[in-house]
Amino acid sequence: MPKSLSEGQQRLVFGALVVALVACGIYLSVAGIPGGGSDSGTDPSGSAGAEQGQEIDQPAAVPPSPIPATAAEDMRVLDWFPFSEDEFKAAAATAQGFAEAYGTIDYSESPETYFQSMEELATEEYAQTLAQSSGAGAHWQEMREQQAVAEGRANVESVRSFDDRSIVFLLTVQSITEGENGATEDLGEYSVTVMDDGGEWRVFDFQPADAGNLGDR
């Protein structure tokens, strides 16, 4: 049977336990073990919470970039058109040459010769219907009945309209006939549609100016 501790011995054992418990508490506090109450422990409202509370940076607004404005005296008007000055001139020369051929008739020559001078300046489609659609056939027949020889003249007056492939010119056209009573003239104002046909300007339509030729294709 174990021997009971004396009262003095019991006091010594109790005191040792108290000292051991105090020492253990101090160790846990200094070492920072979780649950030990140390300030170095993880705080749910600590740095992670602070990071979440920070505002997200917004991208900086892009400042406007004003377009350059050209002064009126520096404006290059031809830059606004789909054709250069040389292209306008080449198209106008085709229109003018066709109108001159239209007004030039020698009754002693065949009608084929008369039409050929215009067909060379026309699109293939328009050349095929030239005699019927332009009034050229009726004009040639009239000159033949009068046994007249007429010289055609033409001058471009203005541009009626244009798009990225065609231009409609307004022309003054003359057919001057020399006869026994002196010289007479015929024709008047015409509109001529020319179009870019494979890199060359060709006449697509030829009408009196008041007939509403707007270059529609």
Coordinates of C-alpha atoms in Angstrom, one line a residue:
M1 CA 0.0 0.0 0.0
P2 CA 1.5 3.3 -1.1
K3 CA 2.7 5.6 1.6
S4 CA 0.8 8.9 2.0
L5 CA 2.7 12.2 1.6
S6 CA 3.1 14.2 4.6
E7 CA 1.5 17.7 4.7
G8 CA 4.8 19.4 4.0
Q9 CA 5.5 17.1 1.0
Q10 CA 2.1 17.9 -0.5
R11 CA 2.7 21.6 -0.3
L12 CA 6.0 21.2 -2.1
V13 CA 4.4 19.2 -4.9
F14 CA 1.6 21.7 -5.3
G15 CA 4.1 24.6 -5.4
A16 CA 6.1 22.8 -8.1
L17 CA 3.0 22.3 -10.2
V18 CA 2.1 26.0 -9.9
V19 CA 5.6 27.1 -11.0
A20 CA 5.5 24.7 -14.0
L21 CA 2.1 26.0 -15.1
V22 CA 3.3 29.6 -14.9
A23 CA 6.5 28.8 -16.8
C24 CA 4.4 27.1 -19.6
G25 CA 2.1 30.1 -19.9
I26 CA 5.1 32.5 -20.3
Y27 CA 6.7 30.3 -22.9
L28 CA 3.5 30.2 -25.0
S29 CA 3.1 33.9 -24.8
V30 CA 6.7 34.6 -25.9
A31 CA 6.7 32.0 -28.7
G32 CA 3.6 33.3 -30.4
I33 CA 1.9 29.9 -30.7
P34 CA -1.6 30.3 -32.2
G35 CA -4.1 30.5 -29.4
G36 CA -1.5 31.8 -27.0
G37 CA -2.9 35.3 -27.1
S38 CA 0.3 36.8 -28.7
D39 CA 0.0 40.0 -30.7
S40 CA 1.9 38.3 -33.5
G41 CA -0.9 35.9 -34.2
T42 CA -3.0 36.2 -37.3
D43 CA -5.7 38.8 -37.0
P44 CA -8.7 38.3 -39.3
S45 CA -9.1 42.0 -39.6
G46 CA -5.3 42.6 -40.1
S47 CA -3.3 43.1 -43.3
A48 CA -5.7 41.0 -45.5
G49 CA -8.6 43.1 -44.5
A50 CA -6.6 46.2 -45.2
E51 CA -5.8 45.0 -48.7
Q52 CA -9.4 44.4 -49.4
G53 CA -10.3 47.8 -48.2
Q54 CA -8.0 49.5 -50.8
E55 CA -9.7 51.1 -53.9
I56 CA -9.0 49.5 -57.3
D57 CA -7.1 51.9 -59.6
Q58 CA -9.1 53.1 -62.6
P59 CA -7.5 53.5 -66.0
A60 CA -6.6 57.0 -66.8
A61 CA -9.0 58.8 -69.2
V62 CA -7.5 59.3 -72.7
P63 CA -7.4 63.0 -73.6
P64 CA -9.1 64.0 -76.9
S65 CA -6.9 64.3 -79.9
P66 CA -8.2 67.3 -82.0
I67 CA -8.1 66.8 -85.8
P68 CA -6.1 69.3 -87.8
A69 CA -8.1 72.0 -89.4
T70 CA -7.0 73.4 -92.8
A71 CA -7.2 77.2 -93.3
A72 CA -9.4 78.3 -96.2
E73 CA -6.4 79.7 -98.1
D74 CA -4.6 76.4 -97.8
M75 CA -7.4 74.1 -99.0
R76 CA -6.6 71.9 -101.9
V77 CA -10.0 71.6 -103.6
L78 CA -9.1 68.9 -106.1
D79 CA -8.1 66.6 -103.2
W80 CA -11.9 66.3 -102.4
F81 CA -12.7 64.7 -105.8
P82 CA -12.2 61.1 -106.9
F83 CA -10.2 62.2 -110.0
S84 CA -7.1 64.3 -110.5
E85 CA -7.0 67.4 -112.6
D86 CA -5.4 65.4 -115.5
E87 CA -8.1 62.7 -115.3
F88 CA -10.8 65.4 -115.5
K89 CA -9.1 66.9 -118.5
A90 CA -8.7 63.5 -120.2
A91 CA -12.4 62.7 -119.6
A92 CA -13.5 66.1 -120.9
A93 CA -11.3 65.7 -124.1
T94 CA -13.2 62.4 -124.8
A95 CA -16.6 64.0 -124.3
Q96 CA -15.6 66.9 -126.5
G97 CA -14.1 64.7 -129.2
F98 CA -17.3 62.6 -129.3
A99 CA -19.5 65.7 -129.6
E100 CA -17.4 67.1 -132.4
A101 CA -17.6 63.7 -134.3
Y102 CA -21.4 63.8 -133.8
G103 CA -21.6 67.2 -135.5
T104 CA -19.2 66.4 -138.4
I105 CA -20.9 64.9 -141.4
D106 CA -20.0 64.5 -145.1
Y107 CA -23.0 63.2 -147.0
S108 CA -20.7 61.7 -149.7
E109 CA -19.3 59.2 -147.2
S110 CA -21.0 56.1 -145.9
P111 CA -22.9 56.2 -142.6
E112 CA -20.5 53.5 -141.3
T113 CA -17.7 56.0 -141.6
Y114 CA -19.7 58.6 -139.7
F115 CA -20.5 56.2 -136.9
Q116 CA -17.0 54.8 -136.7
S117 CA -15.6 58.1 -135.6
M118 CA -17.9 58.0 -132.6
E119 CA -17.6 54.3 -131.9
E120 CA -13.9 54.7 -131.3
L121 CA -14.7 56.9 -128.3
A122 CA -17.6 55.0 -126.9
T123 CA -18.0 52.0 -124.7
E124 CA -18.6 48.7 -126.4
E125 CA -22.2 48.7 -125.2
Y126 CA -23.0 52.2 -126.3
A127 CA -21.2 51.7 -129.7
Q128 CA -23.6 48.8 -130.5
T129 CA -26.7 51.0 -130.2
L130 CA -25.2 54.3 -131.2
A131 CA -27.3 54.9 -134.3
Q132 CA -30.6 54.2 -132.4
S133 CA -30.0 55.7 -129.0
S134 CA -28.2 59.0 -129.8
G135 CA -30.1 60.5 -132.7
A136 CA -26.9 60.3 -134.8
G137 CA -28.7 58.2 -137.5
A138 CA -31.4 60.8 -138.0
H139 CA -28.9 63.6 -138.1
W140 CA -26.8 61.9 -140.7
Q141 CA -29.9 61.2 -142.9
E142 CA -30.9 64.8 -142.7
M143 CA -27.5 66.0 -143.9
R144 CA -27.5 63.4 -146.7
E145 CA -30.9 64.7 -148.0
Q146 CA -29.5 68.2 -148.0
Q147 CA -26.3 67.0 -149.6
A148 CA -24.5 69.0 -146.9
V149 CA -21.1 68.9 -145.4
A150 CA -21.0 69.9 -141.8
E151 CA -18.2 70.6 -139.4
G152 CA -18.7 69.7 -135.8
R153 CA -17.4 71.8 -132.9
A154 CA -17.9 71.4 -129.2
N155 CA -16.8 73.0 -125.9
V156 CA -17.1 71.7 -122.4
E157 CA -19.0 74.2 -120.2
S158 CA -19.3 72.5 -116.9
V159 CA -19.6 69.3 -114.9
R160 CA -23.1 68.2 -114.1
S161 CA -22.4 65.3 -111.8
F162 CA -19.8 62.6 -111.1
D163 CA -19.2 59.5 -109.1
D164 CA -16.1 57.3 -108.5
R165 CA -16.2 55.9 -112.1
S166 CA -18.0 58.4 -114.3
I167 CA -18.4 62.1 -115.1
V168 CA -21.3 63.9 -116.8
F169 CA -20.2 67.0 -118.7
L170 CA -22.4 69.8 -120.2
L171 CA -21.2 70.9 -123.6
T172 CA -22.2 73.4 -126.3
V173 CA -22.2 71.5 -129.6
Q174 CA -22.3 73.0 -133.1
S175 CA -22.8 71.4 -136.5
I176 CA -21.8 74.2 -139.0
T177 CA -22.9 73.7 -142.6
E178 CA -21.6 75.7 -145.5
G179 CA -24.2 76.2 -148.3
E180 CA -25.3 78.4 -151.1
N181 CA -26.8 80.8 -148.6
G182 CA -23.8 80.9 -146.4
A183 CA -23.1 79.1 -143.2
T184 CA -25.8 77.7 -140.9
E185 CA -25.5 76.0 -137.5
D186 CA -27.5 73.3 -135.7
L187 CA -27.5 71.4 -132.4
G188 CA -27.1 73.2 -129.0
E189 CA -26.5 72.1 -125.4
Y190 CA -25.7 68.4 -124.7
S191 CA -24.8 66.3 -121.8
V192 CA -22.2 63.6 -122.3
T193 CA -21.5 60.8 -119.8
V194 CA -18.0 59.4 -119.8
M195 CA -16.8 56.5 -117.7
D196 CA -13.6 54.8 -116.8
D197 CA -13.6 51.7 -119.1
G198 CA -10.5 49.6 -118.4
G199 CA -8.3 52.6 -117.7
E200 CA -9.6 54.6 -120.7
W201 CA -12.3 57.2 -120.8
R202 CA -15.3 56.2 -123.0
V203 CA -18.6 57.8 -123.8
F204 CA -21.5 55.9 -122.2
D205 CA -24.3 58.3 -123.1
F206 CA -25.0 61.4 -125.2
Q207 CA -28.2 63.3 -124.9
P208 CA -29.6 66.8 -125.3
A209 CA -29.0 68.6 -122.0
D210 CA -32.7 69.0 -121.2
A211 CA -33.3 65.2 -121.7
G212 CA -32.3 64.4 -118.2
N213 CA -29.0 62.6 -118.8
L214 CA -27.7 62.3 -115.3
G215 CA -25.2 59.5 -116.0
D216 CA -27.4 56.7 -114.6
R217 CA -26.1 53.3 -115.6

